[in-house]
Amino acid sequence: MVYQLIFSPTGGTQAVANALAGGQVIDLCDRSVNFSAVTLTGQDVAVIAVPSYGGRVPEIAVERLSKVQGGGARAVLVCVYGNRAYEDTLTELADTAQAAGFRTVAAVAALAEHSIARKYAAGRPDEADKAVLKDFWRKIQAKLDAGDTTAPALPGNRPYKKRGVRSIVPQAGKDCTACGRCAAVCPVGAIDPAAPKVTDNSKCISCMRCIAQCPVHARSLNPVLVAGLELALKPLCSARKENELFL
Ligand SMILES: Cc1cc2nc3c(=O)[nH]c(=O)nc-3n(C[C@H](O)[C@H](O)[C@H](O)COP(=O)(O)O)c2cc1C
């Protein structure tokens, strides 16, 4: 059985995972799941996919993945980033997966639209990316069919890069109908369902899921902050980066 263990607040990570392989989704964004009850076996293959946040695995994804019982399942690790850099994300994901009982057999660093500075990696994964990922999945399958469970060498350092501070919190605008969709889908429960125009800044992880899922597009970031970030990222993000494959 192939599983997708995915943390994908705005869908880019999910799109990359889907381009690799389908599978039964275990949604690491879903606060209602009892992750301790998720149990895999050595026969299973798990695509474990997360975005890079400041070169790290999002903290809540580490917390939830750590509860899963890997049971020796073979893991294909996927880190998705917005064309800046992913630094220690794959190393941290490999360590987390190992501690949860997975055996890493392959890994990918792939590109998807930067969910805050959206002009970077816009339109990715594109058709060329998807073809690369599909082809890589065939190579992974051949490795598994050969009974090879060796772990690939991955880029990244220990100790990991220090986590960045979160300071960019989406706000509800005048079109907000207080439908509560944002509160329901927020991975960390930072939005009060009874008063969705209020976000708890101390809980918000700046994942942009509330903006992506608002049915009336009433949530947004301060455009001045986004413009400043896009400018700061320009020298780091402008040249197209390619998927990196580790087998
Ligand atoms: C809080 C936050 C931090 C991010 N940090 C990085 C980063 O360090 N490097 C990078 O290239 N992209 C970064 N990104 C962009 C995401 O990794 C990228 O957009 C990813 O595709 C988002 O996944 P999703 O669409 O599944 O939510 C960051 C995005 C967010 C929301």
Coordinates of C-alpha atoms in Angstrom, one line a residue, residues 25-120:
V25 CA -3.6 10.5 2.0
I26 CA -2.9 11.1 5.7
D27 CA -3.3 14.8 6.0
L28 CA -0.8 16.3 8.5
C29 CA -2.7 19.6 8.3
D30 CA -5.8 18.0 9.8
R31 CA -6.1 18.8 13.5
S32 CA -8.9 16.2 14.0
V33 CA -6.7 13.2 13.1
N34 CA -5.3 11.0 15.9
F35 CA -1.9 10.5 14.4
S36 CA -0.9 8.1 17.1
A37 CA -3.4 5.7 15.7
V38 CA -1.8 5.8 12.2
T39 CA 0.2 2.5 11.8
L40 CA 2.1 1.4 8.8
T41 CA 4.0 -1.9 8.1
G42 CA 7.2 -2.9 6.4
Q43 CA 5.2 -3.7 3.3
D44 CA 4.0 -0.2 2.9
V45 CA 5.6 2.7 1.0
A46 CA 5.1 6.2 2.4
V47 CA 5.6 9.4 0.5
I48 CA 6.3 11.9 3.3
A49 CA 6.0 15.4 1.9
V50 CA 6.4 18.8 3.6
P51 CA 7.2 22.4 2.5
S52 CA 10.4 24.0 3.6
Y53 CA 9.8 26.9 6.1
G54 CA 12.9 28.8 6.6
G55 CA 15.0 25.8 5.6
R56 CA 13.3 23.6 8.2
V57 CA 10.3 21.2 8.4
P58 CA 7.3 23.1 9.8
E59 CA 7.3 22.4 13.5
I60 CA 3.7 21.1 13.6
A61 CA 4.5 18.6 10.8
V62 CA 7.4 17.3 12.9
E63 CA 5.1 17.0 15.9
R64 CA 2.4 15.1 14.0
L65 CA 4.7 12.9 12.0
S66 CA 6.5 11.9 15.2
K67 CA 3.3 10.3 16.5
V68 CA 2.8 8.0 13.5
Q69 CA 4.0 4.4 13.8
G70 CA 6.1 3.9 10.7
G71 CA 6.5 0.1 11.4
G72 CA 9.5 -0.2 9.0
A73 CA 7.6 1.3 6.0
R74 CA 9.8 2.5 3.2
A75 CA 9.8 6.2 3.0
V76 CA 10.2 8.6 0.0
L77 CA 10.9 12.0 1.5
V78 CA 9.8 15.1 -0.3
C79 CA 10.7 18.7 0.5
V80 CA 9.0 21.4 -1.5
Y81 CA 10.3 24.9 -1.6
G82 CA 9.6 28.2 -3.2
N83 CA 12.9 28.7 -5.2
R84 CA 14.9 30.2 -2.4
A85 CA 16.6 27.3 -0.6
Y86 CA 15.6 24.3 1.6
E87 CA 18.8 24.1 3.7
D88 CA 18.2 21.4 6.5
T89 CA 14.7 20.4 5.6
L90 CA 15.5 17.0 4.1
T91 CA 17.9 16.1 6.9
E92 CA 15.4 17.1 9.6
L93 CA 12.6 15.2 7.7
A94 CA 14.9 12.1 7.5
D95 CA 15.7 12.2 11.2
T96 CA 12.0 12.6 12.1
A97 CA 10.9 9.8 9.8
Q98 CA 13.6 7.5 11.2
A99 CA 12.6 8.2 14.8
A100 CA 9.0 7.4 13.8
G101 CA 10.1 4.0 12.4
F102 CA 10.4 4.6 8.7
R103 CA 13.2 3.5 6.5
T104 CA 14.2 6.3 4.0
V105 CA 14.9 4.9 0.5
A106 CA 14.7 8.0 -1.6
A107 CA 14.2 11.7 -1.4
V108 CA 13.3 14.7 -3.6
A109 CA 13.7 18.4 -3.2
A110 CA 11.1 20.0 -5.6
L111 CA 9.7 23.4 -6.5
A112 CA 6.3 24.9 -6.0
E113 CA 5.0 28.4 -6.0
H114 CA 6.3 30.4 -3.0
S115 CA 3.1 30.6 -0.9
I116 CA 4.0 34.0 0.5
A117 CA 6.1 35.6 -2.2
R118 CA 3.9 34.1 -4.9
K119 CA 5.8 35.5 -8.0
Y120 CA 8.6 33.0 -7.2

